[in-house]
PDB file of C-alpha atoms in Angstrom:
ATOM      1  CA  UNK A   1     109.784 140.792 176.456  1.00 36.00           C
ATOM      2  CA  UNK A   2     107.799 137.719 175.703  1.00 40.00           C
ATOM      3  CA  UNK A   3     109.336 134.330 176.846  1.00 45.00           C
ATOM      4  CA  UNK A   4     109.816 132.197 173.526  1.00 53.00           C
ATOM      5  CA  UNK A   5     108.325 128.743 173.813  1.00 56.00           C
ATOM      6  CA  UNK A   6     108.296 125.974 171.465  1.00 62.00           C
ATOM      7  CA  UNK A   7     105.811 125.755 168.620  1.00 54.00           C
ATOM      8  CA  UNK A   8     103.288 122.980 168.099  1.00 59.00           C
ATOM      9  CA  UNK A   9     101.085 122.753 165.206  1.00 54.00           C
ATOM     10  CA  UNK A  10      97.925 121.148 166.775  1.00 56.00           C
ATOM     11  CA  UNK A  11      94.593 122.785 165.482  1.00 60.00           C
ATOM     12  CA  UNK A  12      96.299 124.185 162.426  1.00 53.00           C
ATOM     13  CA  UNK A  13      97.720 120.877 160.650  1.00 49.00           C
ATOM     14  CA  UNK A  14      95.354 120.898 157.970  1.00 55.00           C
ATOM     15  CA  UNK A  15      96.220 124.405 157.065  1.00 54.00           C
ATOM     16  CA  UNK A  16      99.790 123.894 156.952  1.00 50.00           C
ATOM     17  CA  UNK A  17      99.454 121.123 154.936  1.00 56.00           C
ATOM     18  CA  UNK A  18      97.312 123.217 152.065  1.00 49.00           C
ATOM     19  CA  UNK A  19      99.611 126.207 152.433  1.00 53.00           C
ATOM     20  CA  UNK A  20     102.991 124.800 152.758  1.00 55.00           C
ATOM     21  CA  UNK A  21     103.225 121.209 151.867  1.00 62.00           C
ATOM     22  CA  UNK A  22     100.775 121.488 148.861  1.00 73.00           C
ATOM     23  CA  UNK A  23     102.577 124.601 147.432  1.00 92.00           C
ATOM     24  CA  UNK A  24     105.274 124.965 144.963  1.00 96.00           C
ATOM     25  CA  UNK A  25     107.674 126.007 147.911  1.00 94.00           C
ATOM     26  CA  UNK A  26     106.771 122.526 149.812  1.00 94.00           C
ATOM     27  CA  UNK A  27     107.332 120.613 146.741  1.00 96.00           C
ATOM     28  CA  UNK A  28     110.590 122.200 145.758  1.00 97.00           C
ATOM     29  CA  UNK A  29     111.956 121.837 149.322  1.00 97.00           C
ATOM     30  CA  UNK A  30     111.092 118.100 149.411  1.00 96.00           C
ATOM     31  CA  UNK A  31     112.731 117.264 145.922  1.00 97.00           C
ATOM     32  CA  UNK A  32     115.712 119.408 146.917  1.00 98.00           C
ATOM     33  CA  UNK A  33     115.951 117.343 150.213  1.00 98.00           C
ATOM     34  CA  UNK A  34     115.617 114.257 148.420  1.00 97.00           C
ATOM     35  CA  UNK A  35     118.176 114.864 145.935  1.00 98.00           C
ATOM     36  CA  UNK A  36     120.595 115.605 148.712  1.00 98.00           C
ATOM     37  CA  UNK A  37     120.058 112.667 150.832  1.00 98.00           C
ATOM     38  CA  UNK A  38     120.032 110.294 147.817  1.00 96.00           C
ATOM     39  CA  UNK A  39     123.776 111.159 147.609  1.00 95.00           C
ATOM     40  CA  UNK A  40     124.765 110.000 150.920  1.00 97.00           C
ATOM     41  CA  UNK A  41     126.811 106.424 150.667  1.00 95.00           C
ATOM     42  CA  UNK A  42     124.804 105.304 154.109  1.00 96.00           C
ATOM     43  CA  UNK A  43     121.458 105.598 152.048  1.00 97.00           C
ATOM     44  CA  UNK A  44     122.834 102.834 149.334  1.00 95.00           C
ATOM     45  CA  UNK A  45     121.555 100.254 151.519  1.00 95.00           C
ATOM     46  CA  UNK A  46     118.813  99.886 154.161  1.00 96.00           C
ATOM     47  CA  UNK A  47     119.106 102.212 157.025  1.00 96.00           C
ATOM     48  CA  UNK A  48     117.577 102.933 160.454  1.00 97.00           C
ATOM     49  CA  UNK A  49     116.400 106.418 160.262  1.00 98.00           C
ATOM     50  CA  UNK A  50     114.788 109.051 163.096  1.00 98.00           C
ATOM     51  CA  UNK A  51     112.831 111.946 161.798  1.00 98.00           C
ATOM     52  CA  UNK A  52     112.664 114.379 164.616  1.00 98.00           C
ATOM     53  CA  UNK A  53     109.824 117.203 164.066  1.00 96.00           C
ATOM     54  CA  UNK A  54     108.633 114.951 161.484  1.00 96.00           C
ATOM     55  CA  UNK A  55     105.424 117.011 160.932  1.00 93.00           C
ATOM     56  CA  UNK A  56     102.903 115.145 158.397  1.00 93.00           C
ATOM     57  CA  UNK A  57     105.925 112.663 157.460  1.00 95.00           C
ATOM     58  CA  UNK A  58     106.319 113.261 153.573  1.00 94.00           C
ATOM     59  CA  UNK A  59     109.936 112.864 153.468  1.00 96.00           C
ATOM     60  CA  UNK A  60     110.195 110.067 156.096  1.00 96.00           C
ATOM     61  CA  UNK A  61     107.638 108.006 153.883  1.00 97.00           C
ATOM     62  CA  UNK A  62     109.447 108.768 150.657  1.00 96.00           C
ATOM     63  CA  UNK A  63     112.526 107.330 152.340  1.00 97.00           C
ATOM     64  CA  UNK A  64     110.509 104.299 153.713  1.00 97.00           C
ATOM     65  CA  UNK A  65     109.442 103.669 150.221  1.00 96.00           C
ATOM     66  CA  UNK A  66     113.067 103.226 149.200  1.00 96.00           C
ATOM     67  CA  UNK A  67     113.298 100.409 151.976  1.00 96.00           C
ATOM     68  CA  UNK A  68     114.421 102.371 154.909  1.00 97.00           C
ATOM     69  CA  UNK A  69     113.143 102.168 158.419  1.00 98.00           C
ATOM     70  CA  UNK A  70     111.766 105.317 159.645  1.00 98.00           C
ATOM     71  CA  UNK A  71     110.621 106.279 163.311  1.00 98.00           C
ATOM     72  CA  UNK A  72     108.932 109.700 163.125  1.00 98.00           C
ATOM     73  CA  UNK A  73     108.715 111.823 166.142  1.00 97.00           C
ATOM     74  CA  UNK A  74     106.635 115.315 166.632  1.00 96.00           C
ATOM     75  CA  UNK A  75     104.893 117.147 169.854  1.00 95.00           C
ATOM     76  CA  UNK A  76     101.935 117.706 167.613  1.00 94.00           C
ATOM     77  CA  UNK A  77      99.106 114.836 167.917  1.00 94.00           C
ATOM     78  CA  UNK A  78      97.534 116.464 164.682  1.00 94.00           C
ATOM     79  CA  UNK A  79     100.382 116.214 162.709  1.00 93.00           C
ATOM     80  CA  UNK A  80     101.147 112.894 163.672  1.00 95.00           C
ATOM     81  CA  UNK A  81      97.830 111.441 162.797  1.00 95.00           C
ATOM     82  CA  UNK A  82      98.147 112.920 159.212  1.00 95.00           C
ATOM     83  CA  UNK A  83     101.594 111.082 158.846  1.00 95.00           C
ATOM     84  CA  UNK A  84      99.847 107.716 160.037  1.00 96.00           C
ATOM     85  CA  UNK A  85      97.044 108.296 157.734  1.00 96.00           C
ATOM     86  CA  UNK A  86      99.558 108.844 154.711  1.00 95.00           C
ATOM     87  CA  UNK A  87     101.507 105.736 155.751  1.00 96.00           C
ATOM     88  CA  UNK A  88      98.204 103.477 155.920  1.00 96.00           C
ATOM     89  CA  UNK A  89      97.344 104.914 152.345  1.00 95.00           C
ATOM     90  CA  UNK A  90     100.630 103.911 151.044  1.00 94.00           C
ATOM     91  CA  UNK A  91     100.903 100.721 152.622  1.00 95.00           C
ATOM     92  CA  UNK A  92     103.932 101.736 154.555  1.00 94.00           C
ATOM     93  CA  UNK A  93     104.953  98.898 157.333  1.00 93.00           C
ATOM     94  CA  UNK A  94     108.452  99.757 158.134  1.00 96.00           C
ATOM     95  CA  UNK A  95     107.611 103.109 159.922  1.00 97.00           C
ATOM     96  CA  UNK A  96     106.866 104.053 163.500  1.00 97.00           C
ATOM     97  CA  UNK A  97     105.536 106.991 165.317  1.00 97.00           C
ATOM     98  CA  UNK A  98     105.761 108.678 168.822  1.00 97.00           C
ATOM     99  CA  UNK A  99     104.580 112.063 170.030  1.00 97.00           C
ATOM    100  CA  UNK A 100     107.335 113.391 171.801  1.00 96.00           C
ATOM    101  CA  UNK A 101     109.526 116.284 171.870  1.00 95.00           C
ATOM    102  CA  UNK A 102     113.307 116.474 171.140  1.00 96.00           C
ATOM    103  CA  UNK A 103     114.418 116.966 174.933  1.00 95.00           C
ATOM    104  CA  UNK A 104     112.250 114.156 176.093  1.00 96.00           C
ATOM    105  CA  UNK A 105     113.755 112.069 173.304  1.00 96.00           C
ATOM    106  CA  UNK A 106     117.484 113.046 173.849  1.00 96.00           C
ATOM    107  CA  UNK A 107     116.904 112.233 177.646  1.00 95.00           C
ATOM    108  CA  UNK A 108     115.186 108.838 177.530  1.00 94.00           C
ATOM    109  CA  UNK A 109     115.915 107.486 173.874  1.00 91.00           C
ATOM    110  CA  UNK A 110     118.588 105.246 174.333  1.00 90.00           C
ATOM    111  CA  UNK A 111     118.962 104.065 170.494  1.00 94.00           C
ATOM    112  CA  UNK A 112     121.240 105.879 168.195  1.00 97.00           C
ATOM    113  CA  UNK A 113     120.456 106.200 164.516  1.00 98.00           C
ATOM    114  CA  UNK A 114     122.821 106.383 161.405  1.00 97.00           C
ATOM    115  CA  UNK A 115     120.744 109.329 159.952  1.00 98.00           C
ATOM    116  CA  UNK A 116     118.704 111.734 161.742  1.00 98.00           C
ATOM    117  CA  UNK A 117     116.604 114.238 160.093  1.00 98.00           C
ATOM    118  CA  UNK A 118     115.632 117.619 161.844  1.00 98.00           C
ATOM    119  CA  UNK A 119     113.836 119.560 158.904  1.00 98.00           C
ATOM    120  CA  UNK A 120     112.288 123.259 159.500  1.00 96.00           C
ATOM    121  CA  UNK A 121     112.014 122.506 163.442  1.00 96.00           C
ATOM    122  CA  UNK A 122     114.897 124.478 164.689  1.00 96.00           C
ATOM    123  CA  UNK A 123     113.424 127.673 163.962  1.00 95.00           C
ATOM    124  CA  UNK A 124     110.421 127.183 165.958  1.00 94.00           C
ATOM    125  CA  UNK A 125     112.211 126.246 169.169  1.00 94.00           C
ATOM    126  CA  UNK A 126     112.983 128.426 172.257  1.00 91.00           C
ATOM    127  CA  UNK A 127     116.439 126.991 172.613  1.00 94.00           C
ATOM    128  CA  UNK A 128     117.718 125.996 169.057  1.00 96.00           C
ATOM    129  CA  UNK A 129     121.549 125.904 170.420  1.00 97.00           C
ATOM    130  CA  UNK A 130     120.695 123.268 172.909  1.00 97.00           C
ATOM    131  CA  UNK A 131     118.433 121.189 170.410  1.00 97.00           C
ATOM    132  CA  UNK A 132     121.566 120.803 168.064  1.00 98.00           C
ATOM    133  CA  UNK A 133     123.319 119.291 171.535  1.00 97.00           C
ATOM    134  CA  UNK A 134     120.256 117.142 171.740  1.00 98.00           C
ATOM    135  CA  UNK A 135     120.181 115.978 168.365  1.00 98.00           C
ATOM    136  CA  UNK A 136     123.869 115.044 168.558  1.00 98.00           C
ATOM    137  CA  UNK A 137     123.194 112.794 171.434  1.00 97.00           C
ATOM    138  CA  UNK A 138     120.675 110.614 168.907  1.00 98.00           C
ATOM    139  CA  UNK A 139     123.151 110.334 166.365  1.00 98.00           C
ATOM    140  CA  UNK A 140     125.368 107.237 166.215  1.00 97.00           C
ATOM    141  CA  UNK A 141     129.253 107.993 165.945  1.00 96.00           C
ATOM    142  CA  UNK A 142     130.206 108.698 162.306  1.00 97.00           C
ATOM    143  CA  UNK A 143     125.921 108.933 161.462  1.00 98.00           C
ATOM    144  CA  UNK A 144     124.984 111.935 159.833  1.00 98.00           C
ATOM    145  CA  UNK A 145     122.523 114.501 160.785  1.00 98.00           C
ATOM    146  CA  UNK A 146     120.465 116.233 157.761  1.00 98.00           C
ATOM    147  CA  UNK A 147     119.359 119.743 159.377  1.00 98.00           C
ATOM    148  CA  UNK A 148     117.193 122.284 157.643  1.00 98.00           C
ATOM    149  CA  UNK A 149     116.729 125.768 159.321  1.00 98.00           C
ATOM    150  CA  UNK A 150     115.005 129.099 158.189  1.00 98.00           C
ATOM    151  CA  UNK A 151     117.851 131.600 157.217  1.00 98.00           C
ATOM    152  CA  UNK A 152     117.496 134.877 158.884  1.00 98.00           C
ATOM    153  CA  UNK A 153     120.119 136.371 156.351  1.00 98.00           C
ATOM    154  CA  UNK A 154     117.809 135.329 153.509  1.00 97.00           C
ATOM    155  CA  UNK A 155     114.578 136.576 155.377  1.00 96.00           C
ATOM    156  CA  UNK A 156     116.545 140.066 155.297  1.00 96.00           C
ATOM    157  CA  UNK A 157     117.574 139.933 152.096  1.00 97.00           C
ATOM    158  CA  UNK A 158     113.924 139.030 150.720  1.00 95.00           C
ATOM    159  CA  UNK A 159     112.453 141.885 152.908  1.00 95.00           C
ATOM    160  CA  UNK A 160     114.580 144.228 151.932  1.00 96.00           C
ATOM    161  CA  UNK A 161     114.019 143.424 147.925  1.00 95.00           C
ATOM    162  CA  UNK A 162     110.236 143.778 148.640  1.00 94.00           C
ATOM    163  CA  UNK A 163     110.745 147.115 150.401  1.00 96.00           C
ATOM    164  CA  UNK A 164     109.728 146.058 154.145  1.00 94.00           C
ATOM    165  CA  UNK A 165     112.421 148.218 155.606  1.00 96.00           C
ATOM    166  CA  UNK A 166     110.607 149.051 158.724  1.00 95.00           C
ATOM    167  CA  UNK A 167     110.256 145.226 159.481  1.00 93.00           C
ATOM    168  CA  UNK A 168     113.685 144.814 158.802  1.00 94.00           C
ATOM    169  CA  UNK A 169     114.613 147.704 161.282  1.00 95.00           C
ATOM    170  CA  UNK A 170     112.734 145.953 163.748  1.00 93.00           C
ATOM    171  CA  UNK A 171     114.630 142.520 163.249  1.00 92.00           C
ATOM    172  CA  UNK A 172     111.493 140.891 162.157  1.00 90.00           C
ATOM    173  CA  UNK A 173     109.472 141.863 165.357  1.00 84.00           C
ATOM    174  CA  UNK A 174     105.897 142.208 164.880  1.00 76.00           C
ATOM    175  CA  UNK A 175     102.745 143.025 167.258  1.00 59.00           C
ATOM    176  CA  UNK A 176     100.613 140.381 165.459  1.00 61.00           C
ATOM    177  CA  UNK A 177     102.409 137.014 164.563  1.00 60.00           C
ATOM    178  CA  UNK A 178     101.648 135.238 161.227  1.00 55.00           C
ATOM    179  CA  UNK A 179     100.795 131.672 162.532  1.00 56.00           C
ATOM    180  CA  UNK A 180     102.700 129.773 159.771  1.00 66.00           C
ATOM    181  CA  UNK A 181     105.796 131.870 159.641  1.00 75.00           C
ATOM    182  CA  UNK A 182     108.751 130.754 161.642  1.00 84.00           C
ATOM    183  CA  UNK A 183     109.189 132.454 164.917  1.00 73.00           C
ATOM    184  CA  UNK A 184     112.790 132.670 165.185  1.00 87.00           C
ATOM    185  CA  UNK A 185     114.714 133.009 161.877  1.00 94.00           C
ATOM    186  CA  UNK A 186     118.457 131.788 162.515  1.00 98.00           C
ATOM    187  CA  UNK A 187     121.665 133.210 161.628  1.00 98.00           C
ATOM    188  CA  UNK A 188     123.694 130.571 159.524  1.00 98.00           C
ATOM    189  CA  UNK A 189     126.856 131.571 161.234  1.00 98.00           C
ATOM    190  CA  UNK A 190     125.065 130.606 164.546  1.00 98.00           C
ATOM    191  CA  UNK A 191     123.839 127.264 163.701  1.00 98.00           C
ATOM    192  CA  UNK A 192     127.389 126.368 162.064  1.00 98.00           C
ATOM    193  CA  UNK A 193     129.072 127.509 165.643  1.00 98.00           C
ATOM    194  CA  UNK A 194     126.432 125.420 167.421  1.00 98.00           C
ATOM    195  CA  UNK A 195     126.784 122.301 165.226  1.00 98.00           C
ATOM    196  CA  UNK A 196     130.871 122.357 165.571  1.00 98.00           C
ATOM    197  CA  UNK A 197     130.719 122.922 169.540  1.00 98.00           C
ATOM    198  CA  UNK A 198     128.114 119.953 169.444  1.00 98.00           C
ATOM    199  CA  UNK A 199     130.664 117.513 167.608  1.00 98.00           C
ATOM    200  CA  UNK A 200     129.700 117.781 163.782  1.00 98.00           C
ATOM    201  CA  UNK A 201     131.539 118.346 160.986  1.00 98.00           C
ATOM    202  CA  UNK A 202     130.021 119.801 157.517  1.00 98.00           C
ATOM    203  CA  UNK A 203     129.775 117.304 155.166  1.00 97.00           C
ATOM    204  CA  UNK A 204     127.574 119.874 152.633  1.00 98.00           C
ATOM    205  CA  UNK A 205     125.714 122.822 152.259  1.00 98.00           C
ATOM    206  CA  UNK A 206     122.666 123.459 149.891  1.00 98.00           C
ATOM    207  CA  UNK A 207     120.539 126.660 149.758  1.00 98.00           C
ATOM    208  CA  UNK A 208     116.845 125.555 149.574  1.00 98.00           C
ATOM    209  CA  UNK A 209     114.627 128.041 147.392  1.00 98.00           C
ATOM    210  CA  UNK A 210     117.695 130.366 146.526  1.00 98.00           C
ATOM    211  CA  UNK A 211     115.284 131.655 143.480  1.00 98.00           C
ATOM    212  CA  UNK A 212     111.825 130.584 144.248  1.00 98.00           C
ATOM    213  CA  UNK A 213     110.624 133.046 146.594  1.00 96.00           C
ATOM    214  CA  UNK A 214     112.599 136.209 145.116  1.00 97.00           C
ATOM    215  CA  UNK A 215     110.488 135.810 141.653  1.00 97.00           C
ATOM    216  CA  UNK A 216     108.982 139.131 141.026  1.00 94.00           C
ATOM    217  CA  UNK A 217     105.974 137.368 138.958  1.00 96.00           C
ATOM    218  CA  UNK A 218     105.121 134.601 141.435  1.00 95.00           C
ATOM    219  CA  UNK A 219     102.547 133.032 139.140  1.00 97.00           C
ATOM    220  CA  UNK A 220     105.746 131.722 137.821  1.00 98.00           C
ATOM    221  CA  UNK A 221     106.297 129.515 140.536  1.00 97.00           C
ATOM    222  CA  UNK A 222     103.741 127.329 139.151  1.00 97.00           C
ATOM    223  CA  UNK A 223     103.602 127.978 135.604  1.00 97.00           C
ATOM    224  CA  UNK A 224     107.618 127.501 135.161  1.00 97.00           C
ATOM    225  CA  UNK A 225     108.148 125.096 138.207  1.00 98.00           C
ATOM    226  CA  UNK A 226     110.063 122.714 136.058  1.00 98.00           C
ATOM    227  CA  UNK A 227     112.601 125.494 135.049  1.00 98.00           C
ATOM    228  CA  UNK A 228     112.790 126.748 138.266  1.00 98.00           C
ATOM    229  CA  UNK A 229     113.715 123.405 140.029  1.00 98.00           C
ATOM    230  CA  UNK A 230     116.139 122.786 137.210  1.00 98.00           C
ATOM    231  CA  UNK A 231     117.724 126.101 138.193  1.00 98.00           C
ATOM    232  CA  UNK A 232     117.828 125.422 141.942  1.00 98.00           C
ATOM    233  CA  UNK A 233     119.053 122.011 141.980  1.00 98.00           C
ATOM    234  CA  UNK A 234     121.857 123.592 139.333  1.00 98.00           C
ATOM    235  CA  UNK A 235     123.189 126.280 141.223  1.00 98.00           C
ATOM    236  CA  UNK A 236     121.884 125.787 145.090  1.00 98.00           C
ATOM    237  CA  UNK A 237     125.319 124.233 145.797  1.00 98.00           C
ATOM    238  CA  UNK A 238     127.122 127.307 144.499  1.00 98.00           C
ATOM    239  CA  UNK A 239     127.972 130.670 146.412  1.00 98.00           C
ATOM    240  CA  UNK A 240     126.596 133.175 146.494  1.00 97.00           C
ATOM    241  CA  UNK A 241     122.989 131.106 145.539  1.00 98.00           C
ATOM    242  CA  UNK A 242     123.483 128.734 148.380  1.00 98.00           C
ATOM    243  CA  UNK A 243     123.564 131.542 150.989  1.00 98.00           C
ATOM    244  CA  UNK A 244     120.601 133.033 149.856  1.00 97.00           C
ATOM    245  CA  UNK A 245     118.406 130.145 149.946  1.00 98.00           C
ATOM    246  CA  UNK A 246     115.123 131.017 152.221  1.00 97.00           C
ATOM    247  CA  UNK A 247     116.356 127.690 153.971  1.00 98.00           C
ATOM    248  CA  UNK A 248     120.010 126.029 154.639  1.00 98.00           C
ATOM    249  CA  UNK A 249     120.169 122.343 154.268  1.00 98.00           C
ATOM    250  CA  UNK A 250     123.294 121.259 156.033  1.00 98.00           C
ATOM    251  CA  UNK A 251     124.602 117.452 156.185  1.00 98.00           C
ATOM    252  CA  UNK A 252     126.438 117.095 159.172  1.00 98.00           C
ATOM    253  CA  UNK A 253     128.795 114.039 160.437  1.00 98.00           C
ATOM    254  CA  UNK A 254     128.979 113.140 163.788  1.00 98.00           C
ATOM    255  CA  UNK A 255     132.938 112.964 164.934  1.00 92.00           C
TER     256      UNK A 255
END
């Protein structure tokens, strides 16, 4: 069995930007996260935020534009360079950057934050359960972790719908990895258990892309985007739709 390793996006940052962030799935994901975060009471006034695995920083910079101070970290120098370029173009002065992994950050960083963001990172890590405990060290008592992860249940559901039966039977293991596909989709029941064991309570759960990825006519992802977005925002906190989101977004309070 191949040993699991953490994934860096050095060398493919531009490809990632085009295929993910510039697509309707990236745009929808961003808008759902911003809606969820906007409802947090702690963001009603200027707040210090840590973004772990910040990538190209779109969400962090959107929060910085609202007056919050954001510290962006990532293991990928290429990703952080793109984030810095965006910050310069936007004239953002309330942002800082550090190329550092979560394990080192948790071991050396003494500051705790009222809000920590960790979005679409957990599924790229070799030890996601340990990462939850490390994130807890960075959240101030009573503070919030915004955690979004790739939903294994939704991946199974989608692949069965599209007839990929052998792929599902093999538990999504393939000989040739697709570079932008998450390596380790996570079972929501496992993530919930890890979060509770680390000392978090669940404030809210949202499905991200509950309908977008299942459209039979994928051209409607662009042609009917506004209608699709409205439906996602209307239903993505209600079951069974919330649990069918390609990603799960959890707002977790440090207890």
